Short mmCIF file of C-alpha atoms in Angstrom, two decimals:
data_model
loop_
_atom_site.label_atom_id
_atom_site.label_comp_id
_atom_site.label_asym_id
_atom_site.label_seq_id
_atom_site.Cartn_x
_atom_site.Cartn_y
_atom_site.Cartn_z
CA MET A 1 6.28 -17.64 -20.61
CA SER A 2 6.63 -20.89 -22.53
CA GLU A 3 4.72 -24.06 -21.75
CA HIS A 4 8.02 -25.59 -20.62
CA ASP A 5 8.60 -23.00 -17.88
CA PRO A 6 8.82 -25.03 -14.61
CA PHE A 7 7.08 -22.29 -12.67
CA GLU A 8 4.17 -22.20 -15.10
CA GLN A 9 3.92 -26.02 -15.11
CA ASP A 10 3.82 -26.09 -11.31
CA LEU A 11 1.21 -23.35 -11.27
CA ARG A 12 -0.94 -25.15 -13.82
CA GLU A 13 -0.78 -28.34 -11.75
CA VAL A 14 -1.83 -26.44 -8.65
CA MET A 15 -4.74 -24.71 -10.37
CA ASP A 16 -5.88 -27.90 -12.12
CA GLY A 17 -5.87 -29.70 -8.81
CA LEU A 18 -7.99 -26.98 -7.25
CA ALA A 19 -10.47 -26.67 -10.09
CA SER A 20 -13.09 -28.74 -8.32
CA GLU A 21 -12.39 -27.44 -4.84
CA PRO A 22 -14.67 -24.63 -3.67
CA ALA A 23 -12.85 -23.88 -0.43
CA PRO A 24 -10.95 -20.59 -0.61
CA ASP A 25 -8.67 -21.67 2.23
CA GLU A 26 -7.17 -24.32 -0.02
CA LEU A 27 -6.66 -21.78 -2.79
CA ARG A 28 -4.86 -19.46 -0.42
CA ALA A 29 -2.79 -22.29 1.01
CA ARG A 30 -1.62 -23.32 -2.46
CA ILE A 31 -0.84 -19.77 -3.52
CA ALA A 32 1.07 -19.19 -0.30
CA ALA A 33 3.51 -21.92 -1.31
CA ILE A 34 4.22 -20.45 -4.74
CA PRO A 35 6.56 -17.50 -3.98
CA ARG A 36 9.55 -19.77 -3.37
CA LEU A 37 9.20 -20.86 -7.01
CA GLU A 38 9.15 -17.30 -8.31
CA PRO A 39 11.94 -16.60 -10.81
CA ALA A 40 14.11 -13.59 -10.11
CA PRO A 41 15.08 -12.04 -13.45
CA ARG A 42 16.34 -8.86 -11.84
CA ARG A 43 16.80 -7.03 -8.57
CA TRP A 44 13.76 -4.98 -7.63
CA GLY A 45 14.12 -1.77 -5.70
CA GLY A 46 11.82 -0.12 -3.24
CA ILE A 47 8.71 -1.95 -2.13
CA ALA A 48 8.80 -4.64 -4.76
CA GLY A 49 12.31 -5.52 -3.70
CA PHE A 50 11.11 -6.66 -0.31
CA PHE A 51 8.78 -9.19 -1.88
CA ARG A 52 11.63 -10.82 -3.69
CA ALA A 53 14.65 -10.15 -1.52
CA ARG A 54 12.99 -11.00 1.77
CA GLY A 55 10.28 -13.37 0.62
CA GLY A 56 7.31 -11.36 1.75
CA GLY A 57 5.37 -8.18 1.58
CA ILE A 58 3.07 -5.90 3.39
CA ARG A 59 -0.36 -4.93 2.62
CA ALA A 60 1.46 -2.15 0.82
CA LEU A 61 3.83 -3.81 -1.54
CA SER A 62 6.80 -4.44 0.81
CA THR A 63 6.94 -5.23 4.49
CA LEU A 64 5.00 -2.08 5.23
CA ALA A 65 1.42 -1.09 5.40
CA ALA A 66 0.38 1.08 2.52
CA ALA A 67 -0.90 4.50 3.10
CA ALA A 68 -3.38 7.04 1.87
CA VAL A 69 -2.75 10.59 0.86
CA LEU A 70 -6.02 12.46 1.16
CA VAL A 71 -7.46 15.50 -0.63
CA VAL A 72 -4.40 17.09 -2.23
CA ALA A 73 -2.48 14.00 -3.26
CA ALA A 74 -3.88 10.56 -3.93
CA ALA A 75 -3.04 7.50 -1.94
CA LEU A 76 -1.00 4.66 -3.34
CA VAL A 77 -1.81 1.37 -1.70
CA ILE A 78 -0.46 -1.94 -2.81
CA ALA A 79 -1.81 -5.10 -1.29
CA THR A 80 -0.97 -8.74 -1.55
CA LEU A 81 -3.46 -11.51 -2.03
CA PRO A 82 -4.24 -13.12 1.33
CA GLY A 83 -1.95 -16.09 1.82
CA SER A 84 0.29 -15.20 -1.10
CA GLY A 85 3.59 -15.19 0.66
CA ASN A 86 5.42 -14.84 3.92
CA ARG A 87 6.91 -11.66 5.21
CA PRO A 88 8.92 -11.08 8.33
CA GLY A 89 7.09 -9.47 11.17
CA GLY A 90 3.66 -8.84 9.74
CA GLN A 91 2.16 -5.81 8.07
CA GLY A 92 5.39 -4.02 7.94
CA GLY A 93 8.61 -2.90 9.39
CA ALA A 94 7.68 0.73 8.75
CA PRO A 95 4.42 2.55 9.31
CA ALA A 96 2.21 3.64 6.47
CA ILE A 97 1.27 7.27 6.76
CA SER A 98 -2.02 8.56 5.41
CA PRO A 99 -1.92 12.32 5.85
CA GLY A 100 -5.11 14.27 5.62
CA GLY A 101 -5.69 17.37 3.58
CA ALA A 102 -5.57 20.18 6.11
CA ALA A 103 -3.93 23.28 4.76
CA GLY A 104 -0.72 24.58 6.23
CA SER A 105 2.25 22.57 7.41
CA PRO A 106 4.69 23.22 10.24
CA ALA A 107 8.10 24.36 9.17
CA ALA A 108 10.98 21.96 9.58
CA SER A 109 13.16 22.80 12.56
CA SER A 110 16.33 21.66 14.19
CA GLY A 111 14.14 20.23 16.95
CA SER A 112 12.65 17.61 14.65
CA GLN A 113 12.98 14.04 15.84
CA VAL A 114 13.20 10.67 14.12
CA VAL A 115 10.82 7.73 14.33
CA VAL A 116 12.52 4.34 14.34
CA VAL A 117 10.19 1.35 14.60
CA THR A 118 10.52 -2.37 14.05
CA SER A 119 8.16 -4.90 12.53
CA PRO A 120 5.52 -6.26 14.89
CA GLY A 121 4.75 -9.96 14.87
CA PRO A 122 1.46 -11.72 15.60
CA SER A 123 -0.12 -10.84 18.91
CA SER A 124 -1.69 -13.32 21.25
CA ALA A 125 -5.08 -12.85 22.93
CA PRO A 126 -6.86 -9.66 21.87
CA SER A 127 -7.46 -6.91 24.37
CA ALA A 128 -10.08 -4.16 24.37
CA SER A 129 -8.59 -2.24 27.29
CA PRO A 130 -7.06 1.19 26.66
CA MET A 131 -3.31 1.29 27.15
CA PRO A 132 -1.81 3.61 29.80
CA ALA A 133 -0.99 7.16 28.76
CA GLY A 134 2.15 7.45 26.69
CA VAL A 135 3.54 4.91 24.26
CA PRO A 136 2.85 1.33 25.48
CA ALA A 137 5.86 -0.68 26.58
CA GLY A 138 7.42 -2.40 23.61
CA PHE A 139 5.14 -0.61 21.17
CA GLN A 140 5.92 -1.44 17.55
CA ALA A 141 4.07 0.56 14.91
CA ALA A 142 2.63 -1.21 11.90
CA SER A 143 0.44 1.50 10.36
CA VAL A 144 0.01 5.25 10.80
CA THR A 145 -2.63 7.69 9.55
CA PHE A 146 -2.79 11.49 9.67
CA VAL A 147 -5.84 13.67 9.04
CA SER A 148 -3.80 16.88 9.23
CA PRO A 149 -0.13 17.73 9.48
CA SER A 150 -0.44 17.49 13.27
CA ASP A 151 -3.22 14.98 14.08
CA GLY A 152 -2.51 11.27 13.62
CA TRP A 153 -2.85 7.74 14.94
CA ALA A 154 -0.61 4.68 14.86
CA LEU A 155 -1.63 1.04 15.19
CA GLY A 156 0.76 -1.68 16.24
CA THR A 157 1.48 -4.05 19.10
CA GLY A 158 2.30 -3.30 22.71
CA SER A 159 2.80 -5.16 25.96
CA CYS A 160 -0.34 -6.32 27.77
CA GLY A 161 1.01 -7.97 30.87
CA SER A 162 2.84 -11.12 29.87
CA SER A 163 1.58 -11.05 26.27
CA SER A 164 1.32 -8.59 23.41
CA CYS A 165 -1.83 -7.07 22.00
CA VAL A 166 -3.05 -4.54 19.48
CA ALA A 167 -2.33 -0.99 20.59
CA VAL A 168 -3.31 2.39 19.16
CA VAL A 169 -1.55 5.67 19.98
CA HIS A 170 -2.52 9.24 19.07
CA THR A 171 -0.48 12.37 18.36
CA THR A 172 -1.65 15.97 18.13
CA ASP A 173 1.75 17.55 17.52
CA GLY A 174 2.91 15.94 14.32
CA GLY A 175 4.36 12.82 15.92
CA ARG A 176 6.60 14.42 18.53
CA THR A 177 4.59 12.95 21.43
CA TRP A 178 2.05 10.12 21.57
CA THR A 179 -0.69 8.99 23.97
CA ALA A 180 -2.30 5.57 24.09
CA VAL A 181 -6.01 5.34 23.24
CA ALA A 182 -8.50 2.49 23.05
CA ALA A 183 -7.79 -0.21 20.47
CA PRO A 184 -10.23 -2.61 18.79
CA ALA A 185 -10.69 -5.98 20.53
CA ALA A 186 -8.80 -7.82 17.82
CA ALA A 187 -5.57 -9.75 17.52
CA PHE A 188 -2.75 -8.33 15.43
CA GLN A 189 -2.73 -10.17 12.12
CA PRO A 190 0.35 -10.05 9.89
CA MET A 191 -0.40 -9.27 6.27
CA PRO A 192 -0.98 -11.24 4.24
CA PRO A 193 -2.78 -13.45 6.74
CA GLN A 194 -1.99 -17.13 6.48
CA PRO A 195 -4.75 -19.65 5.60
CA GLY A 196 -6.86 -20.46 8.61
CA SER A 197 -5.34 -17.63 10.64
CA GLY A 198 -8.73 -16.09 11.32
CA ALA A 199 -9.63 -12.50 12.10
CA GLY A 200 -7.34 -9.63 13.03
CA VAL A 201 -6.13 -6.17 12.06
CA ASN A 202 -2.87 -4.60 10.92
CA GLY A 203 -3.80 -1.26 9.36
CA ILE A 204 -5.44 1.97 10.47
CA ARG A 205 -6.98 4.90 8.57
CA PHE A 206 -8.83 8.00 9.81
CA ALA A 207 -10.87 10.43 7.75
CA SER A 208 -11.56 12.88 10.58
CA ALA A 209 -10.93 13.28 14.28
CA THR A 210 -13.86 10.97 14.98
CA ASP A 211 -14.11 8.51 12.07
CA GLY A 212 -11.53 5.78 11.68
CA TRP A 213 -11.04 2.14 10.66
CA ALA A 214 -8.76 -0.71 11.68
CA PHE A 215 -8.54 -3.46 9.11
CA GLY A 216 -6.65 -6.31 7.46
CA PRO A 217 -8.20 -8.84 7.17
CA SER A 218 -11.08 -7.92 9.53
CA LEU A 219 -12.79 -4.52 9.57
CA TRP A 220 -13.42 -2.42 12.66
CA ALA A 221 -14.79 1.14 12.81
CA THR A 222 -14.98 4.00 15.29
CA HIS A 223 -17.19 7.03 14.86
CA ASP A 224 -16.59 8.64 18.26
CA GLY A 225 -12.86 9.27 18.22
CA VAL A 226 -11.84 5.78 19.46
CA ALA A 227 -14.09 5.91 22.52
CA THR A 228 -15.56 2.69 21.09
CA TRP A 229 -14.73 0.28 18.25
CA THR A 230 -17.27 -1.91 16.43
CA GLN A 231 -16.52 -4.88 14.20
CA VAL A 232 -18.13 -4.41 10.79
CA SER A 233 -19.08 -6.85 8.06
CA ILE A 234 -19.63 -5.87 4.44
CA PRO A 235 -22.96 -7.19 3.07
CA GLY A 236 -22.71 -9.52 0.09
CA LEU A 237 -19.35 -11.08 0.99
CA GLY A 238 -18.77 -14.59 2.29
CA SER A 239 -16.79 -15.75 5.30
CA GLY A 240 -13.56 -15.99 3.29
CA ALA A 241 -13.49 -12.26 2.50
CA GLN A 242 -10.49 -10.23 3.64
CA VAL A 243 -9.95 -6.45 3.50
CA VAL A 244 -6.61 -5.81 1.81
CA ALA A 245 -6.69 -2.03 1.28
CA LEU A 246 -8.71 0.86 2.65
CA GLU A 247 -8.54 4.60 1.98
CA THR A 248 -10.78 7.63 2.41
CA SER A 249 -11.45 10.73 0.35
CA ALA A 250 -14.29 13.19 -0.28
CA GLY A 251 -16.39 11.97 2.63
CA THR A 252 -16.31 8.32 1.57
CA VAL A 253 -14.29 5.32 2.68
CA GLN A 254 -13.30 2.80 0.01
CA ALA A 255 -12.13 -0.76 0.74
CA VAL A 256 -10.63 -3.35 -1.60
CA VAL A 257 -11.63 -6.83 -0.51
CA TYR A 258 -10.44 -10.25 -1.59
CA ASP A 259 -13.78 -12.05 -1.86
CA GLY A 260 -12.46 -15.54 -1.06
CA ASN A 261 -13.19 -16.70 -4.59
CA ALA A 262 -10.23 -15.46 -6.69
CA SER A 263 -11.57 -11.93 -7.24
CA TYR A 264 -11.09 -8.47 -5.78
CA ARG A 265 -14.17 -6.36 -5.01
CA ILE A 266 -14.58 -2.74 -3.89
CA ALA A 267 -16.96 -1.59 -1.18
CA SER A 268 -17.83 1.99 -0.21
CA SER A 269 -19.46 3.73 2.75
CA PRO A 270 -20.03 7.30 3.94
CA ILE A 271 -17.33 8.02 6.51
CA GLY A 272 -19.80 8.71 9.32
CA SER A 273 -21.63 5.38 9.20
CA ASN A 274 -21.23 1.67 8.52
CA SER A 275 -23.49 1.69 5.44
CA TRP A 276 -21.32 -0.38 3.10
CA GLN A 277 -22.34 -0.96 -0.49
CA LEU A 278 -20.51 -3.53 -2.62
CA SER A 279 -19.65 -2.63 -6.19
CA ALA A 280 -20.53 -5.10 -8.92
CA VAL A 281 -17.05 -4.80 -10.42
CA LYS A 282 -14.77 -7.83 -10.03
CA VAL A 283 -11.06 -7.78 -10.80
CA PRO A 284 -9.67 -11.31 -11.15
CA VAL A 285 -6.57 -12.44 -9.33
CA GLY A 286 -3.63 -12.84 -11.71
CA ALA A 287 -1.69 -16.02 -12.40
CA GLY A 288 1.52 -14.89 -10.73
CA PRO A 289 2.51 -15.70 -7.17
CA VAL A 290 2.19 -12.28 -5.51
CA PRO A 291 -0.81 -10.18 -6.58
CA GLN A 292 -0.47 -6.54 -5.57
CA ILE A 293 -3.26 -3.98 -5.25
CA GLN A 294 -2.92 -0.23 -5.68
CA LEU A 295 -5.76 2.01 -4.49
CA VAL A 296 -5.44 5.66 -5.54
CA LEU A 297 -7.96 8.31 -4.48
CA SER A 298 -8.10 12.00 -5.39
CA GLY A 299 -11.19 13.96 -4.48
CA SER A 300 -14.24 12.06 -5.70
CA SER A 301 -12.23 10.06 -8.24
CA GLY A 302 -10.36 6.83 -7.69
CA TRP A 303 -8.39 4.08 -9.40
CA MET A 304 -7.66 0.50 -8.43
CA VAL A 305 -4.88 -1.43 -10.15
CA GLU A 306 -3.86 -5.06 -9.78
CA VAL A 307 -0.30 -5.95 -10.69
CA ASP A 308 0.70 -9.60 -10.61
CA ARG A 309 4.15 -9.38 -12.18
CA VAL A 310 2.33 -7.64 -15.08
CA VAL A 311 -0.69 -5.35 -15.08
CA VAL A 312 -3.70 -7.67 -14.73
CA GLY A 313 -6.68 -5.32 -14.50
CA GLY A 314 -8.28 -2.47 -12.66
CA ALA A 315 -11.30 -0.36 -11.82
CA ARG A 316 -12.05 3.37 -11.93
CA LEU A 317 -14.33 5.50 -9.74
CA THR A 318 -16.27 8.20 -11.57
CA ASN A 319 -19.45 9.96 -10.46
CA GLY A 320 -19.64 7.72 -7.39
CA THR A 321 -19.56 4.45 -9.35
CA TRP A 322 -16.77 1.91 -9.83
CA SER A 323 -16.44 0.41 -13.30
CA SER A 324 -13.93 -1.83 -15.07
CA TRP A 325 -10.86 0.04 -16.30
CA THR A 326 -7.75 -0.82 -18.29
CA PRO A 327 -4.77 0.62 -16.41
CA PRO A 328 -1.74 2.04 -18.21
CA CYS A 329 0.90 -0.35 -19.56
CA ALA A 330 -1.48 -3.30 -19.71
CA THR A 331 0.48 -4.62 -22.72
CA ALA A 332 3.98 -3.71 -21.49
CA MET A 333 4.67 -7.07 -19.79
CA GLY A 334 5.75 -5.44 -16.55
CA PRO A 335 4.52 -3.58 -13.46
CA ALA A 336 2.99 -0.11 -13.29
CA ILE A 337 2.61 2.37 -10.42
CA VAL A 338 -0.04 5.11 -10.63
CA ALA A 339 -0.36 8.43 -8.76
CA ALA A 340 -2.79 11.33 -9.13
CA SER A 341 -2.38 15.05 -8.52
CA THR A 342 -6.04 15.87 -9.24
CA SER A 343 -9.19 13.98 -10.14
CA THR A 344 -8.17 14.17 -13.82
CA ASP A 345 -4.36 14.34 -13.83
CA LEU A 346 -2.47 11.08 -13.39
CA VAL A 347 1.09 9.91 -13.82
CA ALA A 348 2.25 6.30 -14.16
CA GLU A 349 5.72 4.80 -14.03
CA CYS A 350 5.95 1.55 -15.98
CA ASN A 351 8.77 -0.94 -16.32
CA GLY A 352 8.10 -2.76 -19.56
CA GLY A 353 9.59 -6.01 -20.76
CA VAL A 354 10.32 -7.51 -17.34
CA TRP A 355 8.18 -10.61 -17.92
CA GLY A 356 8.11 -10.85 -21.70
CA THR A 357 8.14 -8.85 -24.90
CA PRO A 358 5.91 -5.76 -24.82
CA GLN A 359 3.28 -5.32 -27.51
CA ASP A 360 5.05 -2.09 -28.46
CA ALA A 361 8.86 -2.15 -28.50
CA GLY A 362 8.87 1.43 -27.24
CA GLN A 363 7.44 0.25 -23.92
CA THR A 364 10.60 -1.66 -22.98
CA GLY A 365 12.34 -0.24 -19.91
CA ASN A 366 11.27 2.47 -17.46
CA HIS A 367 8.96 5.17 -18.82
CA LEU A 368 6.60 7.83 -17.53
CA TYR A 369 3.03 8.05 -18.82
CA VAL A 370 0.62 10.93 -18.20
CA SER A 371 -3.15 11.32 -18.43
CA HIS A 372 -5.21 14.49 -18.27
CA ASP A 373 -8.64 12.89 -18.70
CA GLY A 374 -8.90 10.82 -15.54
CA GLY A 375 -7.14 7.78 -16.96
CA SER A 376 -9.09 7.27 -20.16
CA ALA A 377 -5.90 7.67 -22.18
CA PHE A 378 -2.20 7.81 -21.30
CA THR A 379 0.60 9.34 -23.36
CA GLN A 380 4.20 8.21 -23.01
CA SER A 381 6.41 11.06 -21.85
CA SER A 382 9.67 11.81 -23.63
CA SER A 383 11.29 12.66 -20.31
CA PRO A 384 13.76 10.02 -19.07
CA VAL A 385 13.21 8.23 -15.77
CA PRO A 386 16.23 8.87 -13.52
CA LEU A 387 15.83 5.63 -11.55
CA THR A 388 16.06 2.10 -12.90
CA GLU A 389 14.29 0.54 -9.92
CA VAL A 390 11.15 2.50 -9.02
CA GLY A 391 9.22 1.37 -5.96
CA ALA A 392 6.90 4.32 -5.32
CA VAL A 393 5.48 7.34 -7.15
CA ALA A 394 3.72 10.48 -5.90
CA ALA A 395 2.21 13.49 -7.68
CA PRO A 396 1.75 16.24 -5.06
CA ALA A 397 0.86 18.88 -7.69
CA ASN A 398 0.20 19.00 -11.40
CA GLY A 399 3.59 18.80 -13.12
CA THR A 400 5.38 17.64 -9.98
CA ILE A 401 6.53 14.01 -9.93
CA VAL A 402 8.35 12.30 -7.08
CA LEU A 403 9.94 8.89 -7.61
CA ALA A 404 11.56 6.60 -5.05
CA GLY A 405 13.79 3.67 -5.84
CA SER A 406 17.38 3.07 -6.83
CA THR A 407 19.73 3.35 -9.76
CA GLY A 408 23.00 1.89 -11.00
CA THR A 409 24.40 -1.62 -11.31
CA SER A 410 25.24 -1.43 -7.60
CA PRO A 411 21.87 0.06 -6.68
CA VAL A 412 21.97 3.45 -4.95
CA PRO A 413 18.68 4.29 -3.16
CA ALA A 414 17.29 7.76 -3.81
CA ILE A 415 14.21 9.97 -3.98
CA ASP A 416 14.07 12.02 -7.18
CA THR A 417 11.77 15.03 -7.63
CA SER A 418 10.78 16.96 -10.75
CA THR A 419 8.69 20.14 -10.74
CA ASN A 420 8.56 20.47 -14.53
CA GLY A 421 6.94 17.22 -15.62
CA GLY A 422 10.18 15.25 -15.69
CA ALA A 423 12.36 17.60 -17.72
CA SER A 424 14.85 17.86 -14.84
CA TRP A 425 15.26 16.13 -11.48
CA THR A 426 16.59 16.81 -7.98
CA THR A 427 18.09 13.78 -6.25
CA PHE A 428 18.04 13.08 -2.51
CA GLY A 429 20.33 10.19 -1.61
CA LEU A 430 19.34 7.56 0.94
CA PRO A 431 21.45 5.21 3.09
CA ALA A 432 23.01 2.28 1.27
CA GLY A 433 20.75 -0.75 1.20
CA ALA A 434 17.63 1.22 2.11
CA SER A 435 14.28 0.80 0.36
CA VAL A 436 11.48 3.35 0.12
CA THR A 437 8.31 1.46 0.93
CA TYR A 438 5.86 4.35 0.93
CA LEU A 439 5.78 7.82 -0.57
CA GLY A 440 2.95 10.33 -0.29
CA PHE A 441 2.02 13.96 0.24
CA THR A 442 -0.37 15.68 2.66
CA THR A 443 -0.19 18.99 0.83
CA ALA A 444 1.68 20.14 -2.25
CA SER A 445 4.67 20.93 -0.04
CA GLN A 446 4.49 18.48 2.86
CA GLY A 447 5.18 14.83 2.18
CA VAL A 448 6.30 11.66 3.89
CA ALA A 449 8.43 8.68 2.93
CA ILE A 450 8.92 5.42 4.78
CA VAL A 451 12.48 4.13 4.43
CA GLN A 452 13.28 0.56 5.40
CA ALA A 453 16.89 -0.10 6.42
CA GLY A 454 17.54 -3.61 7.65
CA THR A 455 15.02 -4.48 10.35
CA GLN A 456 14.25 -0.85 11.17
CA SER A 457 12.07 1.66 9.42
CA HIS A 458 12.50 5.41 9.39
CA LEU A 459 10.05 8.23 8.76
CA TYR A 460 11.30 10.98 6.45
CA MET A 461 9.43 14.21 5.81
CA THR A 462 9.69 17.02 3.28
CA TYR A 463 8.32 20.55 3.59
CA ASP A 464 9.40 21.86 0.19
CA GLY A 465 7.58 19.54 -2.18
CA GLY A 466 10.24 16.81 -2.20
CA GLY A 467 13.37 18.87 -2.78
CA THR A 468 14.87 18.03 0.61
CA TRP A 469 13.98 15.37 3.18
CA SER A 470 14.79 14.91 6.87
CA GLU A 471 14.05 12.22 9.41
CA VAL A 472 11.36 12.93 12.01
CA ARG A 473 11.64 11.27 15.40
CA GLY A 474 8.71 10.67 17.68
CA ALA A 475 8.39 9.05 21.07
CA ALA A 476 9.47 5.42 21.09
CA GLY A 477 8.21 2.64 23.28
#
């Protein structure tokens, strides 16, 4: 960007004016006003497209909550900086699914149903009362988490008399039927929360049948299967801190937190307690208008990436410790999306040259990069990327790559799967105008995709490793 770029000049004026102001609320308020100035050099597909096309995002890159994939496949979570934009309806129009790692998946059948949910908005007064059995009236899911192919929870909003409140529902049959359970005594808070909006939640993750968390920007925990919820604070963080991503793996819960002072931090706790320890690593917020966080976990390893138009920085978890890490494509002048099939095998899809000239001319355009040493080094693959607009990446098994996005000058949405490292691809077409906002796998064969079409979101599932996908309908409020 040149010094004459109007966006850069405006940004410099904002940051210069805030240089002497310690209050994080002002920083968030200024950043929240920036997205309308964001240049649009190209149409983005998938999750990123919702930031630009609809002026907002979810805690997971688009208007949806991001999700975790536990044990077999890593989770990809993309979060926006608190206050860094507006998005319709809150954390997302589609649920984020974080499947667990239980072996075995039910076979697809003609009796499968389809989940269609709409984006919840802010709730009014919080309620701690359990909802009646069944899906609450007007229930709108914002975030979903599974600890096995059958056992899952959804958080959203439901009717509480004349107002709406946070509601949590539970399924034990893979989403075919749902029952209301106790929810945390918190208001629903769209993500990213607006400056001064206070506490609230919009996401949910479970690591077992008893241990779960509701978050964004506040943090609540249950360790008795939602019989009770307790609000939790992370030691070492100030009042301006906000949880923007949370995932679990290998008996530990990891949370990415905006610390209220222009940095991201990572905190960890054993899943069965609220014993949070804050890592010393700090990843600075980038200079662009919409910072995005990816949190990827696989076994005892993990990776955190910040993309703010370009790759800004990251952190890596090895031997139980987070340390600074240079993500792939840090010099490509574009975004990168990372997925992991094991604790050492990673794949990244990078789109170089979007925001400037890459350091290496060979990085221009869409390319795959692979690592077999836990992310210490990445090698550019010679295999072509079948999509020009990639919004999500998953790696359910070593050598298997699943991409979601669109292709063509008149973008055609699709999910493409390769089982031979990208040498050949199988394409599954999606409805025109749809965007894949989340993609992940519970096992090597069972996966889930969240597809946003207009104001509705649809849950797609695969039982053959991504070769074919079908919609799955659950009970609707």
